[in-house]
Amino acid sequence: MRLILAAIFAGLASAAVAEPDVEQVAAAFANEFRAGNLFVSEAECRARLSQRHATFAQVGGDKLAPTAFVLEANRLICEALMHQEAIPLHRAEAARLTAEAQRLDQIWRRDRAADPVGVVDFPGRDASQQQLRSDARWQLETAYAKGFIIADLQAEADRLLRLAIEDFGRFGPQSKRTMLMAADADGEKSLQEGFRDLLPRAS
Amino acid sequence: MTTSLTEVYDYVTSVGSARSEFYAGIVDAACQDYGKKQGMHEIDKNKVLDAIGAATIKQLNHSNVETLAQFLFLMKLFRLNNDSARLRRYLEGHNERLKAKLARLETQNTRYTASGKPASSLRKGLLHPEQINKMVDEADDMGLRYDQTSLGCLLAEVMSPATTRNLLILLSEFGFLRRIGNNTKVIRSLGVLERLYGDRVGKLMGEDVNSGLGEISQ
């Protein structure tokens, strides 16, 4: 075993340190990327996604982890926009259903006032109105729930974008320069020395 | 008896070629893993290298890869992967070594090691007792697995935790390591790095180190 250790100790010095702090860069990139896409329509977002996909594919980058993260984040933002655009539609539909229920109620009240004997109240008389109001509630609840879905999608997109830039960070010139400059032969020697205590004691 | 010029030259070239073969083995193993994941029946190395990209190949050739392989090889050589008592001794020794280094820096009233590492980085390399207990318990139970933070501490003298993390991501992408878990990342070596490093040591010694790794006299 001593021979093996000796061979290792005789090996070449090397190793490195450090990494630039990519946290801030990652956060800024994620915010910018997300904000830039939040002010466009879903259709425009999907157009950007397919353009981005084609650009990455051209240079063979669409399968690399960082670029794949960006594409997936872009897709999630498009999904979020799809839900975002649906919210006013749900609210409008809820308003339409509620208005329709009110219209039916008004018709019944008018007819009842005109002919209190002929137009009678009975269980299930306002079944349609109740159904309309129930549908309206569903529409509003769906719109409300979509708010959470959007927040989740955006948060996941944000996480992926941060991951992407952190991965890009390790290819960055600053990162490479720091790693190459910081050869720490002393540290490596010390790391090797840590095992020396485990060698059998010479009798 | 004096050492001849040829002997010295042969030694220098054997060191160089052992190192070169080590890195060639790393890139080759990465290509095999990449090809397998892409569903290739036969690996076209040029095609795979193009796909992996020059930047990543350079990363795989970085000295940090060698440092980690050496560390994992030594862990295996000293049977620390499944001998919890020895592992505890090693881990406690790691802390003692760092503390001694820090104490020396304090005595010398300097904040940096000779190679420019700040004392604060060394301090971050100290393992908490819970980390030691966890590693020892796991070694007892199912063989040593490293969590990313603990491995970062053990390598703190050589590289920063961020570099360790990037290195582990890189190596797990190419099938050298398994890196699993959501919050705490658990790292398990799949043995390729140790084997390649063992080959390198064996070449320098003129012996097959890997096959006898379990039987080396203690």
Short mmCIF file of C-alpha atoms in Angstrom, two decimals:
data_model
loop_
_atom_site.label_atom_id
_atom_site.label_comp_id
_atom_site.label_asym_id
_atom_site.label_seq_id
_atom_site.Cartn_x
_atom_site.Cartn_y
_atom_site.Cartn_z
CA MET A 1 0.00 0.00 0.00
CA ARG A 2 2.90 2.35 0.74
CA LEU A 3 4.04 1.85 -2.85
CA ILE A 4 0.66 2.78 -4.19
CA LEU A 5 0.57 5.90 -2.04
CA ALA A 6 4.06 6.77 -3.18
CA ALA A 7 2.98 6.42 -6.79
CA ILE A 8 0.02 8.69 -6.15
CA PHE A 9 2.13 11.27 -4.31
CA ALA A 10 4.55 11.21 -7.19
CA GLY A 11 1.67 11.93 -9.56
CA LEU A 12 1.23 15.28 -11.07
CA ALA A 13 0.15 18.25 -9.00
CA SER A 14 -3.03 19.84 -10.04
CA ALA A 15 -6.54 20.70 -9.06
CA ALA A 16 -8.42 23.85 -8.79
CA VAL A 17 -10.73 26.07 -6.88
CA ALA A 18 -13.49 28.58 -6.99
CA GLU A 19 -16.39 29.63 -9.08
CA PRO A 20 -17.77 33.08 -9.79
CA ASP A 21 -20.99 33.79 -7.99
CA VAL A 22 -23.58 33.03 -10.63
CA GLU A 23 -26.58 33.44 -8.31
CA GLN A 24 -27.14 37.09 -9.18
CA VAL A 25 -26.60 36.57 -12.88
CA ALA A 26 -28.99 33.61 -12.78
CA ALA A 27 -31.68 35.60 -10.98
CA ALA A 28 -31.34 38.55 -13.35
CA PHE A 29 -31.47 36.30 -16.39
CA ALA A 30 -34.55 34.46 -15.08
CA ASN A 31 -36.36 37.70 -14.27
CA GLU A 32 -35.58 39.29 -17.61
CA PHE A 33 -36.45 36.21 -19.58
CA ARG A 34 -39.74 35.70 -17.75
CA ALA A 35 -40.74 39.38 -17.78
CA GLY A 36 -39.89 39.65 -21.48
CA ASN A 37 -42.31 36.84 -22.25
CA LEU A 38 -45.06 37.86 -19.85
CA PHE A 39 -46.00 40.91 -21.89
CA VAL A 40 -46.57 39.00 -25.10
CA SER A 41 -49.48 36.82 -26.19
CA GLU A 42 -49.46 33.03 -25.98
CA ALA A 43 -49.23 32.81 -29.76
CA GLU A 44 -46.23 35.13 -29.85
CA CYS A 45 -44.63 33.21 -26.99
CA ARG A 46 -45.02 29.92 -28.89
CA ALA A 47 -43.61 31.53 -32.01
CA ARG A 48 -40.58 32.66 -30.00
CA LEU A 49 -40.27 29.16 -28.54
CA SER A 50 -40.20 27.49 -31.93
CA GLN A 51 -37.74 30.09 -33.22
CA ARG A 52 -35.53 29.54 -30.18
CA HIS A 53 -35.78 25.77 -30.64
CA ALA A 54 -34.72 26.07 -34.28
CA THR A 55 -31.79 28.33 -33.38
CA PHE A 56 -30.53 25.93 -30.70
CA ALA A 57 -31.06 22.91 -32.97
CA GLN A 58 -29.00 24.54 -35.73
CA VAL A 59 -25.94 24.54 -33.48
CA GLY A 60 -26.82 21.19 -31.87
CA GLY A 61 -27.59 22.90 -28.58
CA ASP A 62 -31.20 21.80 -28.16
CA LYS A 63 -30.17 18.59 -26.39
CA LEU A 64 -27.72 20.21 -23.98
CA ALA A 65 -28.98 20.54 -20.43
CA PRO A 66 -28.77 24.35 -20.11
CA THR A 67 -30.43 25.07 -23.45
CA ALA A 68 -33.01 22.35 -22.84
CA PHE A 69 -33.81 24.11 -19.54
CA VAL A 70 -34.32 27.39 -21.37
CA LEU A 71 -36.63 25.75 -23.92
CA GLU A 72 -38.66 24.04 -21.21
CA ALA A 73 -38.90 27.27 -19.22
CA ASN A 74 -40.05 29.06 -22.37
CA ARG A 75 -42.71 26.37 -22.90
CA LEU A 76 -43.93 26.72 -19.30
CA ILE A 77 -44.19 30.48 -19.73
CA CYS A 78 -46.31 29.91 -22.86
CA GLU A 79 -48.55 27.57 -20.84
CA ALA A 80 -48.85 30.23 -18.14
CA LEU A 81 -49.81 32.78 -20.78
CA MET A 82 -52.43 30.40 -22.17
CA HIS A 83 -54.02 30.19 -18.70
CA GLN A 84 -53.64 33.94 -18.24
CA GLU A 85 -55.48 34.64 -21.47
CA ALA A 86 -58.24 32.22 -20.45
CA ILE A 87 -59.01 34.04 -17.18
CA PRO A 88 -60.93 36.99 -18.74
CA LEU A 89 -62.87 34.48 -20.86
CA HIS A 90 -63.92 32.54 -17.75
CA ARG A 91 -64.92 35.77 -16.01
CA ALA A 92 -66.87 36.95 -19.06
CA GLU A 93 -68.64 33.60 -19.26
CA ALA A 94 -69.49 33.78 -15.55
CA ALA A 95 -70.95 37.27 -16.08
CA ARG A 96 -72.97 36.07 -19.09
CA LEU A 97 -74.37 33.08 -17.15
CA THR A 98 -75.25 35.26 -14.16
CA ALA A 99 -76.95 37.81 -16.43
CA GLU A 100 -78.93 35.04 -18.12
CA ALA A 101 -80.09 33.72 -14.73
CA GLN A 102 -81.14 37.25 -13.75
CA ARG A 103 -83.00 37.66 -17.05
CA LEU A 104 -84.96 34.42 -16.43
CA ASP A 105 -85.74 35.55 -12.87
CA GLN A 106 -87.00 38.89 -14.13
CA ILE A 107 -89.23 37.21 -16.75
CA TRP A 108 -90.69 34.96 -14.09
CA ARG A 109 -91.31 37.86 -11.69
CA ARG A 110 -92.95 39.92 -14.45
CA ASP A 111 -95.19 37.01 -15.53
CA ARG A 112 -96.04 36.22 -11.92
CA ALA A 113 -96.98 39.85 -11.28
CA ALA A 114 -99.18 39.83 -14.36
CA ASP A 115 -100.93 36.55 -13.50
CA PRO A 116 -100.42 35.56 -9.83
CA VAL A 117 -102.95 32.69 -10.11
CA GLY A 118 -101.86 31.17 -13.40
CA VAL A 119 -98.10 31.51 -12.87
CA VAL A 120 -97.41 29.47 -9.76
CA ASP A 121 -94.25 28.82 -7.83
CA PHE A 122 -93.22 25.17 -7.46
CA PRO A 123 -90.08 23.23 -6.44
CA GLY A 124 -87.66 23.25 -9.37
CA ARG A 125 -89.28 26.34 -10.86
CA ASP A 126 -85.89 28.09 -11.02
CA ALA A 127 -83.80 24.96 -11.85
CA SER A 128 -82.36 26.62 -14.96
CA GLN A 129 -81.33 29.74 -13.03
CA GLN A 130 -79.69 27.62 -10.33
CA GLN A 131 -77.83 25.64 -12.96
CA LEU A 132 -76.71 28.86 -14.64
CA ARG A 133 -75.50 30.33 -11.33
CA SER A 134 -73.71 27.09 -10.43
CA ASP A 135 -71.96 27.16 -13.83
CA ALA A 136 -71.02 30.80 -13.25
CA ARG A 137 -69.49 29.89 -9.88
CA TRP A 138 -67.49 27.13 -11.55
CA GLN A 139 -66.22 29.57 -14.13
CA LEU A 140 -65.09 31.99 -11.40
CA GLU A 141 -63.48 29.21 -9.38
CA THR A 142 -61.63 28.00 -12.47
CA ALA A 143 -60.38 31.55 -13.10
CA TYR A 144 -59.27 31.76 -9.45
CA ALA A 145 -57.50 28.36 -9.58
CA LYS A 146 -55.74 29.35 -12.78
CA GLY A 147 -54.06 32.13 -10.80
CA PHE A 148 -52.29 29.46 -8.71
CA ILE A 149 -51.45 27.35 -11.76
CA ILE A 150 -49.91 30.40 -13.41
CA ALA A 151 -47.87 31.18 -10.29
CA ASP A 152 -46.63 27.55 -10.15
CA LEU A 153 -45.72 27.52 -13.84
CA GLN A 154 -43.87 30.81 -13.52
CA ALA A 155 -42.02 29.64 -10.43
CA GLU A 156 -40.94 26.43 -12.19
CA ALA A 157 -39.88 28.40 -15.27
CA ASP A 158 -37.89 30.67 -12.99
CA ARG A 159 -36.19 27.71 -11.32
CA LEU A 160 -35.26 26.17 -14.68
CA LEU A 161 -33.90 29.47 -15.98
CA ARG A 162 -31.74 29.85 -12.90
CA LEU A 163 -30.49 26.29 -13.32
CA ALA A 164 -29.75 26.98 -16.97
CA ILE A 165 -27.64 30.01 -16.26
CA GLU A 166 -25.87 28.26 -13.39
CA ASP A 167 -24.93 25.54 -15.86
CA PHE A 168 -23.86 28.13 -18.41
CA GLY A 169 -21.80 29.63 -15.60
CA ARG A 170 -19.46 26.73 -15.55
CA PHE A 171 -18.70 27.33 -19.24
CA GLY A 172 -18.21 31.04 -18.71
CA PRO A 173 -14.80 32.58 -19.36
CA GLN A 174 -14.59 33.91 -15.81
CA SER A 175 -15.28 30.47 -14.41
CA LYS A 176 -12.67 28.82 -16.62
CA ARG A 177 -10.08 31.47 -15.87
CA THR A 178 -10.59 31.17 -12.12
CA MET A 179 -10.49 27.40 -12.23
CA LEU A 180 -7.34 27.32 -14.32
CA MET A 181 -5.56 29.95 -12.26
CA ALA A 182 -6.31 28.37 -8.95
CA ALA A 183 -4.26 25.20 -9.14
CA ASP A 184 -3.79 24.19 -5.53
CA ALA A 185 -1.07 21.61 -5.26
CA ASP A 186 -0.79 22.31 -1.56
CA GLY A 187 -4.45 21.44 -1.03
CA GLU A 188 -4.14 18.25 -3.00
CA LYS A 189 -1.06 17.16 -1.09
CA SER A 190 -2.94 17.78 2.13
CA LEU A 191 -5.89 15.75 0.85
CA GLN A 192 -3.56 12.84 0.15
CA GLU A 193 -1.89 13.21 3.53
CA GLY A 194 -5.28 12.70 5.18
CA PHE A 195 -4.99 9.00 4.41
CA ARG A 196 -1.51 8.58 5.87
CA ASP A 197 -2.83 8.12 9.41
CA LEU A 198 -4.68 5.05 8.24
CA LEU A 199 -1.51 3.27 7.14
CA PRO A 200 -0.43 0.37 9.36
CA ARG A 201 2.11 1.45 11.96
CA ALA A 202 5.64 0.22 11.35
CA SER A 203 6.50 -2.27 14.09
CA MET B 1 24.55 2.70 -8.37
CA THR B 2 23.41 5.89 -10.06
CA THR B 3 20.18 6.28 -11.96
CA SER B 4 20.71 6.41 -15.69
CA LEU B 5 19.39 9.16 -17.94
CA THR B 6 17.21 6.59 -19.70
CA GLU B 7 15.62 5.50 -16.42
CA VAL B 8 14.74 9.06 -15.46
CA TYR B 9 13.42 9.79 -18.95
CA ASP B 10 11.40 6.55 -18.95
CA TYR B 11 9.90 7.51 -15.61
CA VAL B 12 8.92 10.97 -16.85
CA THR B 13 7.31 9.57 -20.00
CA SER B 14 5.50 6.84 -18.07
CA VAL B 15 4.02 9.47 -15.74
CA GLY B 16 2.90 11.45 -18.78
CA SER B 17 1.44 8.51 -20.62
CA ALA B 18 -0.36 7.20 -17.51
CA ARG B 19 -1.97 10.61 -17.14
CA SER B 20 -2.84 10.85 -20.80
CA GLU B 21 -4.39 7.36 -20.75
CA PHE B 22 -6.40 8.29 -17.68
CA TYR B 23 -8.02 11.25 -19.45
CA ALA B 24 -8.49 9.27 -22.66
CA GLY B 25 -10.31 6.68 -20.55
CA ILE B 26 -12.51 9.39 -19.02
CA VAL B 27 -13.51 10.80 -22.41
CA ASP B 28 -14.03 7.31 -23.82
CA ALA B 29 -16.28 6.30 -20.90
CA ALA B 30 -18.23 9.56 -21.29
CA CYS B 31 -18.71 8.84 -25.03
CA GLN B 32 -19.92 5.32 -24.30
CA ASP B 33 -22.40 6.60 -21.74
CA TYR B 34 -23.60 9.39 -24.02
CA GLY B 35 -24.01 7.00 -26.96
CA LYS B 36 -25.90 4.50 -24.81
CA LYS B 37 -28.28 7.20 -23.56
CA GLN B 38 -28.89 8.30 -27.16
CA GLY B 39 -29.77 4.70 -28.06
CA MET B 40 -26.79 4.20 -30.40
CA HIS B 41 -26.03 0.54 -31.07
CA GLU B 42 -22.55 1.31 -32.29
CA ILE B 43 -20.73 4.32 -30.93
CA ASP B 44 -19.38 6.62 -33.60
CA LYS B 45 -16.85 8.44 -31.43
CA ASN B 46 -16.43 11.44 -33.72
CA LYS B 47 -20.15 11.95 -33.90
CA VAL B 48 -20.50 11.62 -30.13
CA LEU B 49 -17.61 14.00 -29.50
CA ASP B 50 -19.24 16.54 -31.81
CA ALA B 51 -22.49 16.15 -29.92
CA ILE B 52 -20.87 16.47 -26.50
CA GLY B 53 -19.02 19.58 -27.61
CA ALA B 54 -15.49 20.86 -27.15
CA ALA B 55 -16.28 22.86 -24.00
CA THR B 56 -17.58 19.80 -22.15
CA ILE B 57 -14.67 17.65 -23.31
CA LYS B 58 -12.30 20.25 -21.92
CA GLN B 59 -14.19 20.11 -18.64
CA LEU B 60 -13.81 16.32 -18.59
CA ASN B 61 -10.07 16.79 -19.09
CA HIS B 62 -9.80 19.20 -16.20
CA SER B 63 -7.51 18.35 -13.32
CA ASN B 64 -10.46 18.44 -10.93
CA VAL B 65 -11.68 15.19 -12.48
CA GLU B 66 -8.36 13.60 -11.64
CA THR B 67 -8.48 14.95 -8.09
CA LEU B 68 -11.92 13.50 -7.47
CA ALA B 69 -10.94 10.17 -9.06
CA GLN B 70 -7.85 10.04 -6.85
CA PHE B 71 -9.91 10.77 -3.77
CA LEU B 72 -12.48 8.08 -4.59
CA PHE B 73 -9.69 5.62 -5.39
CA LEU B 74 -8.03 6.27 -2.04
CA MET B 75 -11.36 5.86 -0.26
CA LYS B 76 -11.71 2.46 -1.94
CA LEU B 77 -8.06 1.55 -1.41
CA PHE B 78 -8.36 2.18 2.31
CA ARG B 79 -11.72 0.38 2.38
CA LEU B 80 -13.46 3.34 3.85
CA ASN B 81 -16.58 2.66 1.83
CA ASN B 82 -17.69 -0.12 4.13
CA ASP B 83 -15.48 0.04 7.21
CA SER B 84 -17.25 2.50 9.46
CA ALA B 85 -14.58 2.61 12.19
CA ARG B 86 -11.85 3.51 9.71
CA LEU B 87 -14.16 5.96 8.01
CA ARG B 88 -14.83 7.73 11.31
CA ARG B 89 -11.09 7.90 11.94
CA TYR B 90 -10.54 9.41 8.52
CA LEU B 91 -13.37 11.95 8.83
CA GLU B 92 -12.27 13.06 12.29
CA GLY B 93 -8.71 13.23 10.96
CA HIS B 94 -9.98 15.50 8.17
CA ASN B 95 -11.35 17.94 10.75
CA GLU B 96 -8.19 17.77 12.84
CA ARG B 97 -6.05 18.44 9.78
CA LEU B 98 -8.11 21.48 8.81
CA LYS B 99 -8.14 22.78 12.38
CA ALA B 100 -4.37 22.41 12.59
CA LYS B 101 -4.00 24.28 9.31
CA LEU B 102 -6.30 27.05 10.55
CA ALA B 103 -4.41 27.26 13.83
CA ARG B 104 -1.14 27.59 11.88
CA LEU B 105 -2.60 30.42 9.82
CA GLU B 106 -3.72 32.15 12.99
CA THR B 107 -0.31 31.79 14.59
CA GLN B 108 1.29 33.23 11.48
CA ASN B 109 -1.34 35.96 11.50
CA THR B 110 -2.23 35.33 7.87
CA ARG B 111 -5.58 34.73 6.25
CA TYR B 112 -4.32 32.70 3.31
CA THR B 113 -2.53 29.38 2.84
CA ALA B 114 0.70 29.27 0.87
CA SER B 115 -1.28 28.48 -2.25
CA GLY B 116 -3.66 31.38 -1.66
CA LYS B 117 -6.65 29.59 -0.20
CA PRO B 118 -8.50 31.81 2.27
CA ALA B 119 -8.91 30.57 5.83
CA SER B 120 -12.67 31.05 5.50
CA SER B 121 -12.76 28.36 2.78
CA LEU B 122 -10.91 25.94 5.02
CA ARG B 123 -13.31 26.69 7.85
CA LYS B 124 -16.23 25.82 5.56
CA GLY B 125 -14.60 22.43 5.00
CA LEU B 126 -15.02 21.39 8.62
CA LEU B 127 -17.53 18.56 8.96
CA HIS B 128 -20.26 18.87 11.57
CA PRO B 129 -20.52 15.91 13.97
CA GLU B 130 -23.95 15.11 12.47
CA GLN B 131 -22.41 14.90 9.00
CA ILE B 132 -19.77 12.50 10.28
CA ASN B 133 -22.38 10.38 12.08
CA LYS B 134 -24.59 10.25 9.02
CA MET B 135 -21.77 9.13 6.73
CA VAL B 136 -20.58 6.53 9.21
CA ASP B 137 -24.11 5.20 9.75
CA GLU B 138 -24.68 4.90 6.03
CA ALA B 139 -21.35 3.17 5.49
CA ASP B 140 -22.41 0.71 8.20
CA ASP B 141 -25.80 0.22 6.69
CA MET B 142 -25.42 0.05 2.92
CA GLY B 143 -21.97 1.26 1.96
CA LEU B 144 -20.76 4.84 1.85
CA ARG B 145 -22.77 7.41 -0.04
CA TYR B 146 -21.77 11.03 0.04
CA ASP B 147 -24.12 13.90 0.29
CA GLN B 148 -22.97 16.76 -1.89
CA THR B 149 -22.27 19.09 1.03
CA SER B 150 -20.12 16.57 2.89
CA LEU B 151 -18.16 15.77 -0.25
CA GLY B 152 -17.69 19.52 -0.75
CA CYS B 153 -16.24 19.70 2.79
CA LEU B 154 -13.89 16.76 2.20
CA LEU B 155 -12.56 18.38 -0.98
CA ALA B 156 -12.55 21.91 0.46
CA GLU B 157 -8.77 22.11 0.49
CA VAL B 158 -8.65 21.56 -3.24
CA MET B 159 -11.78 23.10 -4.69
CA SER B 160 -14.67 25.30 -3.66
CA PRO B 161 -18.10 23.81 -2.90
CA ALA B 162 -19.45 25.45 -6.09
CA THR B 163 -16.71 23.82 -8.17
CA THR B 164 -17.36 20.48 -6.47
CA ARG B 165 -21.04 20.81 -7.29
CA ASN B 166 -20.35 21.63 -10.95
CA LEU B 167 -17.90 18.77 -11.16
CA LEU B 168 -20.45 16.34 -9.71
CA ILE B 169 -23.12 17.57 -12.14
CA LEU B 170 -20.73 17.13 -15.06
CA LEU B 171 -19.65 13.63 -14.00
CA SER B 172 -23.18 12.48 -13.23
CA GLU B 173 -24.29 13.62 -16.68
CA PHE B 174 -21.83 11.14 -18.17
CA GLY B 175 -22.54 8.13 -15.97
CA PHE B 176 -19.54 8.33 -13.65
CA LEU B 177 -21.65 9.13 -10.62
CA ARG B 178 -25.23 8.85 -9.50
CA ARG B 179 -26.53 12.13 -8.16
CA ILE B 180 -30.00 11.78 -6.74
CA GLY B 181 -32.36 13.61 -4.41
CA ASN B 182 -34.21 16.90 -4.46
CA ASN B 183 -32.92 18.95 -1.58
CA THR B 184 -29.98 16.95 -0.31
CA LYS B 185 -28.11 15.50 -3.25
CA VAL B 186 -26.78 12.02 -2.60
CA ILE B 187 -23.73 10.99 -4.57
CA ARG B 188 -22.68 7.44 -5.28
CA SER B 189 -19.71 6.56 -7.43
CA LEU B 190 -20.33 3.93 -10.07
CA GLY B 191 -16.70 2.79 -9.90
CA VAL B 192 -15.41 3.96 -13.29
CA LEU B 193 -13.33 6.82 -11.88
CA GLU B 194 -11.69 4.55 -9.29
CA ARG B 195 -10.93 1.92 -11.94
CA LEU B 196 -9.39 4.44 -14.34
CA TYR B 197 -7.32 5.98 -11.56
CA GLY B 198 -6.30 2.51 -10.42
CA ASP B 199 -5.17 1.76 -13.99
CA ARG B 200 -3.05 4.89 -13.89
CA VAL B 201 -1.41 3.98 -10.60
CA GLY B 202 -0.95 0.42 -11.80
CA LYS B 203 0.83 1.63 -14.92
CA LEU B 204 3.31 3.62 -12.83
CA MET B 205 3.89 0.64 -10.54
CA GLY B 206 3.92 -1.98 -13.28
CA GLU B 207 1.20 -3.90 -11.48
CA ASP B 208 -2.50 -4.53 -11.83
CA VAL B 209 -3.73 -2.53 -8.87
CA ASN B 210 -7.44 -2.80 -9.55
CA SER B 211 -7.76 -6.58 -9.50
CA GLY B 212 -5.99 -6.83 -6.18
CA LEU B 213 -7.59 -3.81 -4.58
CA GLY B 214 -9.43 -5.93 -2.04
CA GLU B 215 -6.36 -8.01 -1.17
CA ILE B 216 -3.65 -5.38 -0.78
CA SER B 217 -1.87 -6.08 2.45
CA GLN B 218 -2.70 -3.64 5.21
#
